[in-house]
PDB file of C-alpha atoms in Angstrom:
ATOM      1  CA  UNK A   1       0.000   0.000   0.000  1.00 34.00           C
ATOM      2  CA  UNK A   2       0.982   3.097  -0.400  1.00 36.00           C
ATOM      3  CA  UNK A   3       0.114   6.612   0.841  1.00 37.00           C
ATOM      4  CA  UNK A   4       0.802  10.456   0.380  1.00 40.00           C
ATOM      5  CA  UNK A   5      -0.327   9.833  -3.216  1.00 40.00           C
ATOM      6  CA  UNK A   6      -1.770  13.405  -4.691  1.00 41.00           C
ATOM      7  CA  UNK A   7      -5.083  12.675  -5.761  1.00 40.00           C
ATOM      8  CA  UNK A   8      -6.770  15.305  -8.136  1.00 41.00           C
ATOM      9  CA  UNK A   9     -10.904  14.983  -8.016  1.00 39.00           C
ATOM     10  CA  UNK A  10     -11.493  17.206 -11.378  1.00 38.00           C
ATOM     11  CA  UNK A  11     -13.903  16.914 -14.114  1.00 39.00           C
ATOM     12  CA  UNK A  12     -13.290  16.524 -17.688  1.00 41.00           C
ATOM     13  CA  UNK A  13      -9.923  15.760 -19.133  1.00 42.00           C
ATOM     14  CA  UNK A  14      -6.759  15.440 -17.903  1.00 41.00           C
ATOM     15  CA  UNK A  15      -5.698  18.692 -19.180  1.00 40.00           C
ATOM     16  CA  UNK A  16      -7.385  20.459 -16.818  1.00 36.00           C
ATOM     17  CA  UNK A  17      -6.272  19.446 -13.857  1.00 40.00           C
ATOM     18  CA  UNK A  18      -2.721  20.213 -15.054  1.00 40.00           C
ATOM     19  CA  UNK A  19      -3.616  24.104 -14.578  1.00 36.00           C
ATOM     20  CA  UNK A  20      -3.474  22.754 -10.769  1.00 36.00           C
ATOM     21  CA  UNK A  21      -0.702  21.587 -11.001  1.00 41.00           C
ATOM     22  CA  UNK A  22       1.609  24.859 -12.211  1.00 38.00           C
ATOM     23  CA  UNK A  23       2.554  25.792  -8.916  1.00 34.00           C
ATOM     24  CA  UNK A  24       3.956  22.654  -7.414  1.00 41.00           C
ATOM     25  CA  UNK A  25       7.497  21.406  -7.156  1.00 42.00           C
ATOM     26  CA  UNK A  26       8.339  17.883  -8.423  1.00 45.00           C
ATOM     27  CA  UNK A  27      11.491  16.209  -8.204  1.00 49.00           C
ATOM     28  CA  UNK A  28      12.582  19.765  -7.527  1.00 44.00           C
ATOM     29  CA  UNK A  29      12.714  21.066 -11.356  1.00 45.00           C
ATOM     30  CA  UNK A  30      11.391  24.487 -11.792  1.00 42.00           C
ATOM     31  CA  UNK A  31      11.454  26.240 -15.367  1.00 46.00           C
ATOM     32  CA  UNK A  32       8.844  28.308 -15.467  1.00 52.00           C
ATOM     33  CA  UNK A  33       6.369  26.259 -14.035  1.00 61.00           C
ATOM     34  CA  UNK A  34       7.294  22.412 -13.738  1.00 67.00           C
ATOM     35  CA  UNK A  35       8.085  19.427 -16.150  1.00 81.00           C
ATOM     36  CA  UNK A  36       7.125  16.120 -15.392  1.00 89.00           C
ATOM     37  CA  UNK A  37       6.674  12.390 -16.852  1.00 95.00           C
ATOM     38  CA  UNK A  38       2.778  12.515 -17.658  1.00 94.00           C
ATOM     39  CA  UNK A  39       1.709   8.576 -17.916  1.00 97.00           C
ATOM     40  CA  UNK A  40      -1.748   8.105 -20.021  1.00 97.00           C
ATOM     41  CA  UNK A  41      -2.650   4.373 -19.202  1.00 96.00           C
ATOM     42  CA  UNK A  42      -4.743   1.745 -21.235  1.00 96.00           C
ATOM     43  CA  UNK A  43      -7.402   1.213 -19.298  1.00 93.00           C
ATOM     44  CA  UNK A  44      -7.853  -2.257 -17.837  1.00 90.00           C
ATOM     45  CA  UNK A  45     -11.266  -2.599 -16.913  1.00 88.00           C
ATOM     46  CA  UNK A  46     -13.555  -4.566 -19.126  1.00 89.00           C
ATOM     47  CA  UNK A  47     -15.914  -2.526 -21.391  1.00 90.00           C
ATOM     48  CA  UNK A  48     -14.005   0.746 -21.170  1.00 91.00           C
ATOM     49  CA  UNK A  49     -13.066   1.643 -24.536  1.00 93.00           C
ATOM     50  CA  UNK A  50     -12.266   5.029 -24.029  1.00 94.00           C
ATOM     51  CA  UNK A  51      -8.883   6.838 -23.347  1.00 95.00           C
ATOM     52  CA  UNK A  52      -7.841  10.178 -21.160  1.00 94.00           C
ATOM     53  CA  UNK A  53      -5.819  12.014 -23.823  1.00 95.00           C
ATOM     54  CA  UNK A  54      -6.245  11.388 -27.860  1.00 96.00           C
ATOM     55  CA  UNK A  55      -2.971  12.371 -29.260  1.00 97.00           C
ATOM     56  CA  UNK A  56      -4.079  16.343 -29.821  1.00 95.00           C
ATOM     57  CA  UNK A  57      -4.377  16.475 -26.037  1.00 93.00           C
ATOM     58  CA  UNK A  58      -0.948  14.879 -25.827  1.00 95.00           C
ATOM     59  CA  UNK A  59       0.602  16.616 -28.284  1.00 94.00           C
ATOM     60  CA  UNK A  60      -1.022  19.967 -26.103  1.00 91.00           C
ATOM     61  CA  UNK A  61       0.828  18.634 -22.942  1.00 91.00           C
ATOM     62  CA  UNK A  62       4.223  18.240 -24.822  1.00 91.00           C
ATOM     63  CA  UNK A  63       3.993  21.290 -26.653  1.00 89.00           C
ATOM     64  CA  UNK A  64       4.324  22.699 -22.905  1.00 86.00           C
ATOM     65  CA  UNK A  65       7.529  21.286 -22.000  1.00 87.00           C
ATOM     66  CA  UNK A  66       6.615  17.815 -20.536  1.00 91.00           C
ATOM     67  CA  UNK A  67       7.404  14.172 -21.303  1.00 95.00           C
ATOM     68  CA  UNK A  68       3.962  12.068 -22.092  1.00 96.00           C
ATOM     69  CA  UNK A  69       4.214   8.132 -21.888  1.00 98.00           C
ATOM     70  CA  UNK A  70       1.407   6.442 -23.286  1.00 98.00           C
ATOM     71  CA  UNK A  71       0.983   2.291 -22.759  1.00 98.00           C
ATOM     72  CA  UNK A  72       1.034   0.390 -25.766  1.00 98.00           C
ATOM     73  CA  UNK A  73      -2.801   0.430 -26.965  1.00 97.00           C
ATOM     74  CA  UNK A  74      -3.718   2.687 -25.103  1.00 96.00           C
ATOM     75  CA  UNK A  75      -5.879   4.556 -27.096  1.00 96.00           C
ATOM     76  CA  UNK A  76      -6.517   1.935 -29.825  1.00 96.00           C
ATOM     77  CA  UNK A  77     -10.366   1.017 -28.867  1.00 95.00           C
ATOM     78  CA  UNK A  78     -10.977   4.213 -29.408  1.00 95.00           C
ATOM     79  CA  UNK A  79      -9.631   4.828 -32.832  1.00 96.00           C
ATOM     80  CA  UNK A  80      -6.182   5.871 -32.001  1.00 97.00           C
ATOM     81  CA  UNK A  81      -3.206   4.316 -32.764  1.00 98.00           C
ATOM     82  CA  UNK A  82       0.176   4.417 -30.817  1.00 98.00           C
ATOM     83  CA  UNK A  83       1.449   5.813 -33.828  1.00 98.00           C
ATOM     84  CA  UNK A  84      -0.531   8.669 -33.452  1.00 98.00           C
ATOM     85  CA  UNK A  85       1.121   9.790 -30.312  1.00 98.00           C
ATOM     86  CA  UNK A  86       4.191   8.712 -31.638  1.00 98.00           C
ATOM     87  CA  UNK A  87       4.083  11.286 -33.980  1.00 98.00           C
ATOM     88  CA  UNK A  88       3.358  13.821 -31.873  1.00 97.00           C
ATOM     89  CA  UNK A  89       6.283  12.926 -29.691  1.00 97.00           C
ATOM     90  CA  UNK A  90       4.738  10.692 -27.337  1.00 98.00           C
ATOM     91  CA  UNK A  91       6.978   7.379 -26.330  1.00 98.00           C
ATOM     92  CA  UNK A  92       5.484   4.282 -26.037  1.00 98.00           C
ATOM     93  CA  UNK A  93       5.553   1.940 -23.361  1.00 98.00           C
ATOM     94  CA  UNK A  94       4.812  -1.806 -23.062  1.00 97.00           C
ATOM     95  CA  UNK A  95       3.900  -2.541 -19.519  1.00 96.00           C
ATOM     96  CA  UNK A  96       1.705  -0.824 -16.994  1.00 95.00           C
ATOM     97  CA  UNK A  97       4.189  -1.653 -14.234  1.00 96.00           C
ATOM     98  CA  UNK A  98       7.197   0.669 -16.231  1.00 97.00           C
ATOM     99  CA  UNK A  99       4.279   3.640 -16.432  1.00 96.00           C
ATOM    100  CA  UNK A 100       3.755   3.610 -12.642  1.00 95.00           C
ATOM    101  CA  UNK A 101       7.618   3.913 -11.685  1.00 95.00           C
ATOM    102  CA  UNK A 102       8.871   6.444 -14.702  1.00 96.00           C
ATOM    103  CA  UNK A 103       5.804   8.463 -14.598  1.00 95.00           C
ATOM    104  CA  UNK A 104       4.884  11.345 -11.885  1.00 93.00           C
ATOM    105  CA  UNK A 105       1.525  11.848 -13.287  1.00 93.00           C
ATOM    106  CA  UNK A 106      -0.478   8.800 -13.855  1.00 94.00           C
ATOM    107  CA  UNK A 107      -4.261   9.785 -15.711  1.00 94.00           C
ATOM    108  CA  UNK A 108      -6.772   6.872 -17.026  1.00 93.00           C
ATOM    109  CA  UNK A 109     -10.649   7.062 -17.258  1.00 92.00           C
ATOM    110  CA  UNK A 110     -11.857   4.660 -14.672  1.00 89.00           C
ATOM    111  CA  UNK A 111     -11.308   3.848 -11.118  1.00 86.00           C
ATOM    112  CA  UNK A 112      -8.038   2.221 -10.706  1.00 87.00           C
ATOM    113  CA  UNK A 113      -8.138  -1.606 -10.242  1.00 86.00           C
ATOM    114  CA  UNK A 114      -6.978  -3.939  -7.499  1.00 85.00           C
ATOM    115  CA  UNK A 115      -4.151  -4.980  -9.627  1.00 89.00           C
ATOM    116  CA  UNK A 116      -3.223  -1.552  -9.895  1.00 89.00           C
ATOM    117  CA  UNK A 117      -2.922  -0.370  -5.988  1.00 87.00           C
ATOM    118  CA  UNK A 118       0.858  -1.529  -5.136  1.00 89.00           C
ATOM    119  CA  UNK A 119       2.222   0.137  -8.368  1.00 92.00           C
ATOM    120  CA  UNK A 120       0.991   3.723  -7.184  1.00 89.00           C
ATOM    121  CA  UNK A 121       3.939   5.227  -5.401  1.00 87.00           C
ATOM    122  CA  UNK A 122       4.318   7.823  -2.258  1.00 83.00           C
ATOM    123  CA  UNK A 123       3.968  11.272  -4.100  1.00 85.00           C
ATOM    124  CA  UNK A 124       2.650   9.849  -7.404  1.00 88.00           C
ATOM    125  CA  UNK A 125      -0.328  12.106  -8.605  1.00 88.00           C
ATOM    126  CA  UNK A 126      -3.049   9.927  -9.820  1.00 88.00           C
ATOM    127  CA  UNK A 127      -6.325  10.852 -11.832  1.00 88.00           C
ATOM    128  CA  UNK A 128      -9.127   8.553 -12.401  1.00 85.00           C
ATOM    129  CA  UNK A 129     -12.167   8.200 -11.569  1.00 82.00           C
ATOM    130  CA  UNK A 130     -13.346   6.961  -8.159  1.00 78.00           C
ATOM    131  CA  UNK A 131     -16.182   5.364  -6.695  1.00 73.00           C
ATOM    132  CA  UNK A 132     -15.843   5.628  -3.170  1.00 75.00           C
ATOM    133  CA  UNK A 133     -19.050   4.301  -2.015  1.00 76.00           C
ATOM    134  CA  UNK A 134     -19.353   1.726  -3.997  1.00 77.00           C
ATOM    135  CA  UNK A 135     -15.277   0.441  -3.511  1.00 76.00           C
ATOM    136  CA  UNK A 136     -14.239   1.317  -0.324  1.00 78.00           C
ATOM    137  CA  UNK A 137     -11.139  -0.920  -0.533  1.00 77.00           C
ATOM    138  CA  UNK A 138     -10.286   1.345  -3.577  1.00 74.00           C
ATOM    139  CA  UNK A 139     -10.646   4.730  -1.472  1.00 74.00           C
ATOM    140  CA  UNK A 140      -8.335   2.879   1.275  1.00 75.00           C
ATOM    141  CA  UNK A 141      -5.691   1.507  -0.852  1.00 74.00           C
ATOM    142  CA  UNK A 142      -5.706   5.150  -2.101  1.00 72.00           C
ATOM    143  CA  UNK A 143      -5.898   7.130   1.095  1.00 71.00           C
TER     144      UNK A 143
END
């Protein structure tokens, strides 16, 4: 388990919840605001087709001075290849497990999965979506 974890509760797309995120120091790089590994995961859960960032949102996010990961596939149920990000400068990765340790920013559409909770790391900021009354063992691995 982990803990200390930021966890950002905000509507719509990952891209807005990086305006919160201007005025805080990560691994102690400042230049003119912060850069950080931003991890867009394929989400696991079955059903979920969709994915947090198309490549124009990642592409956004780059264009701004930070590194974007995307997992292999991530976006491919919803029509958008990992070439896609590719060519907007994204690097793919294979595993899940090599997002959670290079990445300081970890965003996917739905609540993050059993599997999922000893990957998150002390001081990782994570954004998904969360169902606390319906999985408290979620919220706990979380908090």
């Amino acid at each position: 388990m982990f803990c200390n974890a930021t966890i950002l509760f905000v509507p719509g797309m990952a891209l807005a919840s990086l305006i919160l995120l201007r005025h805080r120091k990560i691994n102690n790089i400042y230049t003119g605001g912060i850069i950080m590994i931003f991890g867009v995961l394929k989400d696991i859960k079955e059903g979920e087709n969709r994915v947090m960032c198309t490549p124009v949102e990642v592409a956004s996010i780059i264009g701004s001075g930070h590194t974007v990961l995307t997992q292999k596939d991530c976006g491919k149920a919803s029509g958008f290849p990992d070439e896609a990000y590719k060519k907007v400068g994204a690097e793919i990765v294979e595993s899940a497990e090599e997002m959670y340790i290079r990445c300081e920013m970890i965003v996917k559409v739905k609540e993050f999965e059993e599997s999922e909770f000893e990957l998150i790391r002390e001081n990782q900021i994570i954004l998904g979506c969360i169902h606390p009354a319906s999985n408290p063992k979620e919220v706990d691995a979380i908090l």
